[in-house]
Coordinates of C-alpha atoms and ligand atoms in Angstrom, one line a residue:
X5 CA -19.3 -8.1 2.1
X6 CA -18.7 -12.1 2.4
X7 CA -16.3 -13.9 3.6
X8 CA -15.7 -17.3 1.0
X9 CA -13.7 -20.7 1.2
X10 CA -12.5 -22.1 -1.7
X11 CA -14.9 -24.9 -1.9
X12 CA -17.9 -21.6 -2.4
X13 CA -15.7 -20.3 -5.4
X14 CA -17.1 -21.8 -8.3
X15 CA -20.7 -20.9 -6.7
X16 CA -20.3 -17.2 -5.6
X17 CA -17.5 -16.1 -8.0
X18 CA -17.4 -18.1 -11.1
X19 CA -21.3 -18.5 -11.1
X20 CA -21.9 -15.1 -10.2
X21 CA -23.0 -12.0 -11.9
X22 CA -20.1 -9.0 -11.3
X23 CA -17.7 -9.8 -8.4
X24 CA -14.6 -8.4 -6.4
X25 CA -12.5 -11.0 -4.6
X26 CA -9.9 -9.2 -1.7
X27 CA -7.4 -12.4 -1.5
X28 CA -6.5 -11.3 1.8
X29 CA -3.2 -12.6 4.5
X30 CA -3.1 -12.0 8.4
X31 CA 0.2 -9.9 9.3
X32 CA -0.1 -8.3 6.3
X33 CA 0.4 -4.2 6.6
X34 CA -1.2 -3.1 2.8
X35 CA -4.3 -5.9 3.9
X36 CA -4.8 -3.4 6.6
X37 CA -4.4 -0.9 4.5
X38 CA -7.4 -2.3 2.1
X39 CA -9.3 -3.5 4.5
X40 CA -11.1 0.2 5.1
X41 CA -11.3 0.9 2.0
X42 CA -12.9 -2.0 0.6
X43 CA -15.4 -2.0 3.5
X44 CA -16.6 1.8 2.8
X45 CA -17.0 1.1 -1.5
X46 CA -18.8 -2.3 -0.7
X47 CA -21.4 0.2 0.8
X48 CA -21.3 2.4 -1.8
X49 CA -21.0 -0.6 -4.5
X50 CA -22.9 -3.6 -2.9
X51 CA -25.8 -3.7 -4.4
X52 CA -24.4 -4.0 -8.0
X53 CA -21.0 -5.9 -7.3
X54 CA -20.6 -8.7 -5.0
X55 CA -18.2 -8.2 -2.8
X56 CA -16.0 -11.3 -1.4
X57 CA -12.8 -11.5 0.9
X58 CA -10.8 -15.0 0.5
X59 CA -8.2 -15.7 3.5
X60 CA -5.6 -16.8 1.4
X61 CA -3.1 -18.7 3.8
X62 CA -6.6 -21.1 4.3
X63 CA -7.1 -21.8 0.5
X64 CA -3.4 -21.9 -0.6
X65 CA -4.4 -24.3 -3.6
X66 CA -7.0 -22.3 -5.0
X67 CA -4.6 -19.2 -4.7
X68 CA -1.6 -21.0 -6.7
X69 CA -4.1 -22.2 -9.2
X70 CA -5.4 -18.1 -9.9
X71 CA -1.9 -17.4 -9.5
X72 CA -1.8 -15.3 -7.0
X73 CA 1.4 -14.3 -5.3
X74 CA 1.0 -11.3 -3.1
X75 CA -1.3 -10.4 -0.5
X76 CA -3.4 -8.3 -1.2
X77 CA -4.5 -9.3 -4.4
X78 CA -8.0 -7.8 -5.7
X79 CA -9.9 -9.7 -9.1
X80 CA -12.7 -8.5 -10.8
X81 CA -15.0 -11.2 -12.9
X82 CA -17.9 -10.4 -14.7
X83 CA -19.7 -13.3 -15.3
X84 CA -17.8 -16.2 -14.5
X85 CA -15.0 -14.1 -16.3
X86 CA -12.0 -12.6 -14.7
X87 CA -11.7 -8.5 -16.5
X88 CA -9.7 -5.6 -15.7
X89 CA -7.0 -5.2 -13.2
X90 CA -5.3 -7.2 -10.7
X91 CA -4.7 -4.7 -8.0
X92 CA -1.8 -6.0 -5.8
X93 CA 0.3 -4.3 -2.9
X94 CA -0.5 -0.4 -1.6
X95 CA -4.0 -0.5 -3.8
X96 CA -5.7 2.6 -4.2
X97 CA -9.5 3.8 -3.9
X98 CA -9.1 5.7 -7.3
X99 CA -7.9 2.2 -9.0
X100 CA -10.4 -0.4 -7.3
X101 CA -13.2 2.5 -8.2
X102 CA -11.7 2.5 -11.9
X103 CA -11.7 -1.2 -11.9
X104 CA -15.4 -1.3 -10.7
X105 CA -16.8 1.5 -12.9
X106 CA -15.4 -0.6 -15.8
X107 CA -18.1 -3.6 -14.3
X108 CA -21.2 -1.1 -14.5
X109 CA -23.0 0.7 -17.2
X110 CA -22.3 4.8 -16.8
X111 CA -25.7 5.7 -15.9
X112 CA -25.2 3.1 -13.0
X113 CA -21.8 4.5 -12.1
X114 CA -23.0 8.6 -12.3
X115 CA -26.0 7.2 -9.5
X116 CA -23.1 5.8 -7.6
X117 CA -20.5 8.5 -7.6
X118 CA -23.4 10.9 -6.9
X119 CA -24.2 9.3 -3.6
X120 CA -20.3 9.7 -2.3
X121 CA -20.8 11.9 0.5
X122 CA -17.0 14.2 1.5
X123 CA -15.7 13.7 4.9
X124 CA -14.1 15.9 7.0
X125 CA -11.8 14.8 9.9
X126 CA -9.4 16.7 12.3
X127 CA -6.3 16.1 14.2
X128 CA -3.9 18.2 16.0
X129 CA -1.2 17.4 13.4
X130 CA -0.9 15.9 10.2
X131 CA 2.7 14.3 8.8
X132 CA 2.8 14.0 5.0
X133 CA 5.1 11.2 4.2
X134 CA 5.8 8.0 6.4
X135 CA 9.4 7.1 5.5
X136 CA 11.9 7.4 8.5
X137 CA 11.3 11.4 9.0
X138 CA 8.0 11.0 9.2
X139 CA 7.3 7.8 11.1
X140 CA 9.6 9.2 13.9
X141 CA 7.9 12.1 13.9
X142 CA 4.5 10.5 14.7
X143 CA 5.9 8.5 17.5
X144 CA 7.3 11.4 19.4
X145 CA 3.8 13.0 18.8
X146 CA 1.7 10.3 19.9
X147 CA 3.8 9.8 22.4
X148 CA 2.8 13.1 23.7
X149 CA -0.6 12.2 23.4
X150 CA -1.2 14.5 20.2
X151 CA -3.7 13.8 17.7
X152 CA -1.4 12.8 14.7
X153 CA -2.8 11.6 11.1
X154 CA 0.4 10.0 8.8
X155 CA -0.7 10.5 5.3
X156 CA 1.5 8.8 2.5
X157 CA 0.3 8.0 -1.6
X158 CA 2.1 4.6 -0.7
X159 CA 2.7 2.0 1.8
X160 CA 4.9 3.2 4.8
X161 CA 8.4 2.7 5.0
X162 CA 9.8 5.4 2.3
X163 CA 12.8 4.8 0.8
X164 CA 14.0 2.0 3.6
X165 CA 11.3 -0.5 2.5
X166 CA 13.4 -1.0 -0.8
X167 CA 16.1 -0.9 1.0
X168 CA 18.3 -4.6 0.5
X169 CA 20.0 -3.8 3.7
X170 CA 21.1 -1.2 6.1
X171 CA 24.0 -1.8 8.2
X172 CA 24.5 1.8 9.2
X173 CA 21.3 2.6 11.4
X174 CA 22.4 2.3 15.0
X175 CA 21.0 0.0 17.3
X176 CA 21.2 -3.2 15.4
X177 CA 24.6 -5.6 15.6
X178 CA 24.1 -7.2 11.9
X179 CA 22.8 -5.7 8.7
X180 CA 18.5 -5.5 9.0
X181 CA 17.1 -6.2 6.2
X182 CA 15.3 -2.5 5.1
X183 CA 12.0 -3.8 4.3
X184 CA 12.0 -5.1 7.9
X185 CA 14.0 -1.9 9.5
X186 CA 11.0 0.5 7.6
X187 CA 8.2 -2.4 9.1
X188 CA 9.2 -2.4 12.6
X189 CA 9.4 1.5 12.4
X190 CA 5.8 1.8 10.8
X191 CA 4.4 -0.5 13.5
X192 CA 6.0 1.2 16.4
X193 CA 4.8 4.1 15.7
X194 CA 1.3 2.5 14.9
X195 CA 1.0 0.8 18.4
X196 CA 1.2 4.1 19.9
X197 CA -1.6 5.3 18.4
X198 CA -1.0 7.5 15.3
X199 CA -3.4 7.3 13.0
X200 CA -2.6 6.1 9.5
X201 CA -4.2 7.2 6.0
X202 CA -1.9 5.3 3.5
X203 CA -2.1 4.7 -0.4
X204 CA -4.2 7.5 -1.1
X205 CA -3.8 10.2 -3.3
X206 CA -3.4 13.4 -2.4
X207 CA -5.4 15.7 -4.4
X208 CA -4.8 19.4 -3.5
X209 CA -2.9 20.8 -0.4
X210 CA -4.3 24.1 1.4
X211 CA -1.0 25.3 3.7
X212 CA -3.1 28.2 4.4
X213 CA -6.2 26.6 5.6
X214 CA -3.7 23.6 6.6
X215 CA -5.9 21.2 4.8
X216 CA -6.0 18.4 2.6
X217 CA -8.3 16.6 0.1
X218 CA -8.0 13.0 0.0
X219 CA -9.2 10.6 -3.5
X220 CA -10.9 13.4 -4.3
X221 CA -13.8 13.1 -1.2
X222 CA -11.9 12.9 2.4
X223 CA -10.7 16.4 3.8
X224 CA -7.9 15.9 6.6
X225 CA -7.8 19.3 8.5
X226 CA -4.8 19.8 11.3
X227 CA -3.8 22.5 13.5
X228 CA 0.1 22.0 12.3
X229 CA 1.4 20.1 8.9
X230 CA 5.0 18.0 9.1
X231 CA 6.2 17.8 5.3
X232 CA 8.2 14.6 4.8
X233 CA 7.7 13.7 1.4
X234 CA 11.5 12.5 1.0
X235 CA 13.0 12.0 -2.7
X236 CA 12.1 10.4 -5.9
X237 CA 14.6 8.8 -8.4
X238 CA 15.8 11.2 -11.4
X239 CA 14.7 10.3 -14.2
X240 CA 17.3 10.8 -18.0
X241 CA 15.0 12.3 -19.8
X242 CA 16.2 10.8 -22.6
X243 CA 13.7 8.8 -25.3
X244 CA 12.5 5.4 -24.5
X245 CA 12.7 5.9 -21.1
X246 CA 9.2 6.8 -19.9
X247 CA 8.2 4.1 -22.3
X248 CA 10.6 0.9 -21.3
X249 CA 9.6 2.5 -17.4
X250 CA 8.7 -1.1 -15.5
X251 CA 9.0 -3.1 -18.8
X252 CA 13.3 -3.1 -18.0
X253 CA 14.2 0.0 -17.0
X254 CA 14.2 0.0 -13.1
X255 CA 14.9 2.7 -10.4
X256 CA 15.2 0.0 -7.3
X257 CA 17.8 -3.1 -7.3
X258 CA 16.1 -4.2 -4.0
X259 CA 12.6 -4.1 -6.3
X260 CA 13.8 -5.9 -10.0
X261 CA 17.1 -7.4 -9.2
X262 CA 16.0 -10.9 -8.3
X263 CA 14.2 -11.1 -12.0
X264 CA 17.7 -10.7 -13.9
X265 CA 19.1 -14.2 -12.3
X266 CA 21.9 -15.0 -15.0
X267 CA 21.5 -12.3 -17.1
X268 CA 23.3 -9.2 -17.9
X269 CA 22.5 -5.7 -17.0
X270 CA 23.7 -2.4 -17.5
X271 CA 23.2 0.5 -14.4
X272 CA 23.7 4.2 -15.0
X273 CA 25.4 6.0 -12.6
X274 CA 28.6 6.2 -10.6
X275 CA 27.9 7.6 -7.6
X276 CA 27.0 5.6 -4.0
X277 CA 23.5 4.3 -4.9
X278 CA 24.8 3.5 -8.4
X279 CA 27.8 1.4 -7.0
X280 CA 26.5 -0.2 -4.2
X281 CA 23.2 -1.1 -6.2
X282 CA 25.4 -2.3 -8.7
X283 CA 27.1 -4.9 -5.9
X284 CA 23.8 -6.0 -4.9
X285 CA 22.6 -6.9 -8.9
X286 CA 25.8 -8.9 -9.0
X287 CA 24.2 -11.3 -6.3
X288 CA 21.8 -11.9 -9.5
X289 CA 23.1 -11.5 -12.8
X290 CA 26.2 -12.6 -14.4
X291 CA 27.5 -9.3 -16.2
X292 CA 26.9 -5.7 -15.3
X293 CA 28.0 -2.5 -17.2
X294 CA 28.1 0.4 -15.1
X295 CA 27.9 3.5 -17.3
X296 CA 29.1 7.1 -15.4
X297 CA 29.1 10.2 -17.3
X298 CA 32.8 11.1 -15.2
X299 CA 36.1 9.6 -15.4
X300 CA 35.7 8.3 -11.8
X301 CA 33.4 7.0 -9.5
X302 CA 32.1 9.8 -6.8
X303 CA 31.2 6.8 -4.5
X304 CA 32.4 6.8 -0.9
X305 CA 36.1 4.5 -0.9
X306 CA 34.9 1.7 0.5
X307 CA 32.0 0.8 -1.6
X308 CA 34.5 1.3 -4.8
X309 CA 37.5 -1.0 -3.3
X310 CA 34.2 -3.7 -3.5
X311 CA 33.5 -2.4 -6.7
X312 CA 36.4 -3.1 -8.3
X313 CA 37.0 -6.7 -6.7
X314 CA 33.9 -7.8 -8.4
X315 CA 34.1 -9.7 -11.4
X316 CA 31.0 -9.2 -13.0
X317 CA 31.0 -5.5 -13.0
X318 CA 32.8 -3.4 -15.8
X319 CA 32.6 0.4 -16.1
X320 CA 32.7 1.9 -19.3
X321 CA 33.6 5.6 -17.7
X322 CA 33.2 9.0 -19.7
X323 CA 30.3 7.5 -21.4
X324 CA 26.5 9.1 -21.4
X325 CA 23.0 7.4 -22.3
X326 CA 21.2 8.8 -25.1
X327 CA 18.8 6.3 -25.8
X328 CA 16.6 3.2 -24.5
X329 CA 14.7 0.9 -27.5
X330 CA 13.4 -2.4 -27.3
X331 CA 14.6 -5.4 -29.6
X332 CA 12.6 -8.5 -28.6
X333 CA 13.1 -9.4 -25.1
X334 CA 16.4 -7.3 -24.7
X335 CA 16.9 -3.4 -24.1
X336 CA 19.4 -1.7 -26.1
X337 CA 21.3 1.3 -24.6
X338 CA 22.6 3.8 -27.2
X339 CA 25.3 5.7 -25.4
X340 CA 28.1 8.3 -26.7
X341 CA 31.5 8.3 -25.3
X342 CA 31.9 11.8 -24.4
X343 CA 35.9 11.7 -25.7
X344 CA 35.0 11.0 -29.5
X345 CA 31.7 11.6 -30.0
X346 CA 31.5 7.9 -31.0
X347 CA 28.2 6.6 -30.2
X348 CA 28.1 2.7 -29.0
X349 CA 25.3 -0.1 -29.0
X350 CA 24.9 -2.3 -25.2
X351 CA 22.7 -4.8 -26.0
X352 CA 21.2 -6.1 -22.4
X353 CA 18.0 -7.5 -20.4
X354 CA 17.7 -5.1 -18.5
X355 CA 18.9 -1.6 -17.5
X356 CA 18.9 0.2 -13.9
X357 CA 19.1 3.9 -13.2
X358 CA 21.1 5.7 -10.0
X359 CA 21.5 9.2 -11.0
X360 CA 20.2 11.0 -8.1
X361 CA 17.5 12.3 -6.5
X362 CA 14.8 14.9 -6.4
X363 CA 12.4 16.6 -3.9
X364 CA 9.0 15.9 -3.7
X365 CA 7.8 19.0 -3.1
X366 CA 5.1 19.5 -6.8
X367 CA 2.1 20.2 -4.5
X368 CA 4.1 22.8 -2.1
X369 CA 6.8 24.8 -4.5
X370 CA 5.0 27.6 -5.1
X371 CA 4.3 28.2 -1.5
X372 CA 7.4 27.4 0.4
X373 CA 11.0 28.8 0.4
X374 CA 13.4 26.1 -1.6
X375 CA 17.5 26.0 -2.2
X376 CA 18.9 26.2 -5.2
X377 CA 17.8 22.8 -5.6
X378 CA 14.2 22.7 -5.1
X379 CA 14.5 21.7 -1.5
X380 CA 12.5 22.9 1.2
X381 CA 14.5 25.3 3.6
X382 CA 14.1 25.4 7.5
X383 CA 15.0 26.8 10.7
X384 CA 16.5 24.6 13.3
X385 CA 13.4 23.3 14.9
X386 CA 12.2 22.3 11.3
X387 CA 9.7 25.1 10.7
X388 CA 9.8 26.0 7.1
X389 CA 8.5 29.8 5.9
X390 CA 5.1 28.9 5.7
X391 CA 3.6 29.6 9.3
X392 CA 2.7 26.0 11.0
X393 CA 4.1 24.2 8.3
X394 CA 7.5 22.1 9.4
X395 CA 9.9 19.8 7.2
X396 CA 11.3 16.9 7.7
X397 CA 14.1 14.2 6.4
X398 CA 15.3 14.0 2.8
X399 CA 13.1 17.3 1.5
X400 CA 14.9 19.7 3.3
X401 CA 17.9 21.5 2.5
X402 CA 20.9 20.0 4.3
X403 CA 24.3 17.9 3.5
X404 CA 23.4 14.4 4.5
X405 CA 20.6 12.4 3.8
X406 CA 20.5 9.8 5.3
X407 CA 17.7 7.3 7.9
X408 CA 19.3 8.8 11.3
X409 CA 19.4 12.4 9.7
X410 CA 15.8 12.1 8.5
X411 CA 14.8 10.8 12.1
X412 CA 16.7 13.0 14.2
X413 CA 14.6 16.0 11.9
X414 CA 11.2 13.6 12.8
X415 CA 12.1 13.9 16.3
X416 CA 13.0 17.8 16.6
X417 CA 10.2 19.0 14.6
X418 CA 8.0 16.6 16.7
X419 CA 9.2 17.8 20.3
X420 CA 8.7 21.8 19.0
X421 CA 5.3 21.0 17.7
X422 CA 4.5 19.4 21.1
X423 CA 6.3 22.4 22.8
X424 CA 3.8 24.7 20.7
X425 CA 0.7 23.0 21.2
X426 CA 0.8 22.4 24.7
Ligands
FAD22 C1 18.8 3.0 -2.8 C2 18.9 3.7 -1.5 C3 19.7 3.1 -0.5 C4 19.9 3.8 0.7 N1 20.6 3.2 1.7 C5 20.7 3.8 2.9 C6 21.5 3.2 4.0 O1 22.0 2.1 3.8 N2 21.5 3.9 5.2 C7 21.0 5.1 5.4 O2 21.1 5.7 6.5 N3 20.3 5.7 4.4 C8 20.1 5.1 3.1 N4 19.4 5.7 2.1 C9 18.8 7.1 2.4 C10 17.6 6.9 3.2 O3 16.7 5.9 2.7 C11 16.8 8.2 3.3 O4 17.7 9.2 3.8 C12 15.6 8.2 4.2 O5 14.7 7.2 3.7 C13 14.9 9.5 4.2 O6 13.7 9.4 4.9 P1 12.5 10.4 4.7 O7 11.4 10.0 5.6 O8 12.9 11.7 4.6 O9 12.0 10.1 3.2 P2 11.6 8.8 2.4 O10 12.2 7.5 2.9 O11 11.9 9.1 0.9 O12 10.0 8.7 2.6 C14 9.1 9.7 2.0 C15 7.7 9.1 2.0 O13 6.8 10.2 1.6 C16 5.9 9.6 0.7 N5 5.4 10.7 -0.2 C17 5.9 11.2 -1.3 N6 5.2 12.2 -1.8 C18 4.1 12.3 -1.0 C19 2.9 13.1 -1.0 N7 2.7 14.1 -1.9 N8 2.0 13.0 0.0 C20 2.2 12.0 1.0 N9 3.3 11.2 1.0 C21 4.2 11.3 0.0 C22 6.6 8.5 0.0 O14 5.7 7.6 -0.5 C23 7.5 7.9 1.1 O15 6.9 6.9 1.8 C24 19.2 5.1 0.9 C25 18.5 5.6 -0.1 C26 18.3 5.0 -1.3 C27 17.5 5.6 -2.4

């Protein structure tokens, strides 16, 4: 692995045979992230691809001119030739290994993926999930000098990170800025100790054996497992969604709002995500049609009285979605008002979905007792039915979800789990 400048680009990248460039920042928590796994595939890979790391804040010029935006940012040229993906943010083994197979010939890449040895590694606990419930739950183990692994398929932070601000947490005098609330969290509980194993993919559980497999090679083994796998949007399930997904349909205003400056929008939903989300858009576009399937919105009062002082947001209430197409650059929303039947044409650039939340609980349902719901039950120290195995935050069953509920679980589950293994 080398470290280049831009004036060596042209030479080691552009002149070069098959080359990965890491276009790296300092301060930067998914760099971190990369930075282990990119060191342990240039072993695996170095003899075949050249691997190079770029400090981007030194070679600004030559970064603007790639157009690069975000740190990290991983490109892979063949030949002078920039191919494949640009890998950018939480990047994954599985993707920079898919991105590097496509470099090689197959018989090359069977030699390779023969020679990946499996790890094994233990710890006295391991937290699935670093959003609020989790990260809290690390602290208060590290802090009682427990061996704690946090495991999570994407950056830390959970649902905070996207988050445009949280004025609700206690502690803070103004609104913080959830990207930064969900940062400071992550490194706290870093500092201390806590070991982190972050955009990965998880791929199997064993509760019995309390073990996981990591991109398919590294087993994590613990004496006790915190599940804290939060929530993940709803989706309609209705056609063209899947489809339009990321190409203007978005699940996160925090995310996609700043790209619909001017322009008009349409959110589904009515309840407190919907609405609030729906205020925060305005800041962006000029014209927002907020479709609810009810004749009212089920947001709190407050949110609502701001809701309906807003004059770029209309409702069009008693109305449902039935489908999402694609005409040119615009997305056009088929929806039926539930009263006649009629169905109706919104023609806009894009199209945000609040309608709730699930549990992410696919690698555990089998095993675990769930509500009515599909969330994960517990007792009141957090233990769930499965012997060892706790819960945390917005997975469990219980009325509010909200960042003090899911760190109040972090820190009960955390302070019995010390109790038990001391
Ligand atoms: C749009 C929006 C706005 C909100 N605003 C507020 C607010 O203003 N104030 C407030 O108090 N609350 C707010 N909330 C609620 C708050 O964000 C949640 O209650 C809180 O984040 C729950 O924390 P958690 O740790 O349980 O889960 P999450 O924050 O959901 O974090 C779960 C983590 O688990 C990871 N994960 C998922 N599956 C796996 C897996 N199989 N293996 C490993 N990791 C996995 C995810 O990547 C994620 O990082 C808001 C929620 C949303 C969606």
């Amino acid at each position: 692995m080398t470290e280049i400048t831009s004036v060596e680009f042209e030479k080691e990248v552009l002149k070069s045979g098959k080359v990965i460039l890491d276009f790296y920042s300092s301060e930067c928590p998914p760099c971190e992230a990369l930075a282990p796994k990119f060191e342990s595939l240039a072993k695996l890979y170095g003899q075949d691809v050249k691997f190079l790391k770029i400090f981007r804040q030194k070679n600004r010029e030559l970064a603007d001119q790639l157009v690069v935006k975000s740190s990290p940012t991983l490109l892979f040229y063949d030949n002078g030739k920039e191919v494949g993906d640009r890998l950018t943010g939480g990047v994954k083994r599985s993707d920079i290994i898919k991105n590097l197979n496509k470099l090689l010939p197959e018989s090359k890449v069977a030699t390779i993926i023969a020679k990946i040895k499996p790890t094994i590694s233990e710890y006295d606990v391991m937290i699935l999930g670093a959003g609020p419930g989790g990260l809290t739950a690390g602290l208060y183990l590290c802090q009682a000098k427990i061996n704690t692994v946090l495991i999570d398929i994407a950056l830390p932070g959970g649902h905070v990170s996207t988050t445009h601000e949280v004025s609700n947490y206690p502690g803070f005098i103004e609104p913080q800025a959830g990207y930064m609330l969900s940062h400071n969290m992550s490194e706290q509980t870093k500092l201390c100790g806590t070991a982190y194993k972050v955009a990965v993919d998880v791929t199997s559980v064993d509760l019995k054996k309390r073990e996981i497999v990591l991109d398919e090679y590294e087993t994590v083994k613990a004496k006790k497992i915190i599940i804290a796998t939060g929530t993940s949007p709803n989706l309609m399930g209705i056609p063209g969604e899947v489809e339009l997904k990321g190409k203007g349909i978005s699940y996160c205003a925090t995310c996609d709002a700043k790209y619909y400056g001017d322009k008009e929008v349409v959110v589904i939903g009515g309840g407190n995500s919907a609405v609030e989300e729906s205020d925060f858009i305005s800041k962006f576009a000029n014209k927002i049609t907020m479709v609810h399937q009810f004749d009212a919105f089920t947001a709190n009062k407050t949110a609502i009285e701001r809701l309906n002082a807003n004059q770029k947001i209309s409702a069009l209430l008693q109305h449902e979605p039935r489908s999402f197409k694609r005409n040119g650059d615009k997305i056009i929303t088929e929806v039926e008002d539930l009263q006649t039947k009629e169905i109706k044409t919104l023609v806009s650039d894009g199209v945000f979905i609040f309608i709730g939340m699930k549990p992410n609980v696919q690698l555990f349902k089998n095993k675990l007792t769930l509500d009515q719901w599909g969330y994960i039950k517990t007792d009141e120290d957090m233990r769930t039915s499965f012997p060892d195995v706790f819960a945390v935050g917005d997975v469990i069953s219980k009325k509010y979800r909200q960042i003090t509920t899911a760190v109040a679980d972090g820190t009960i589950a955390a302070i019995a789990i010390a109790k038990e293994l001391n």
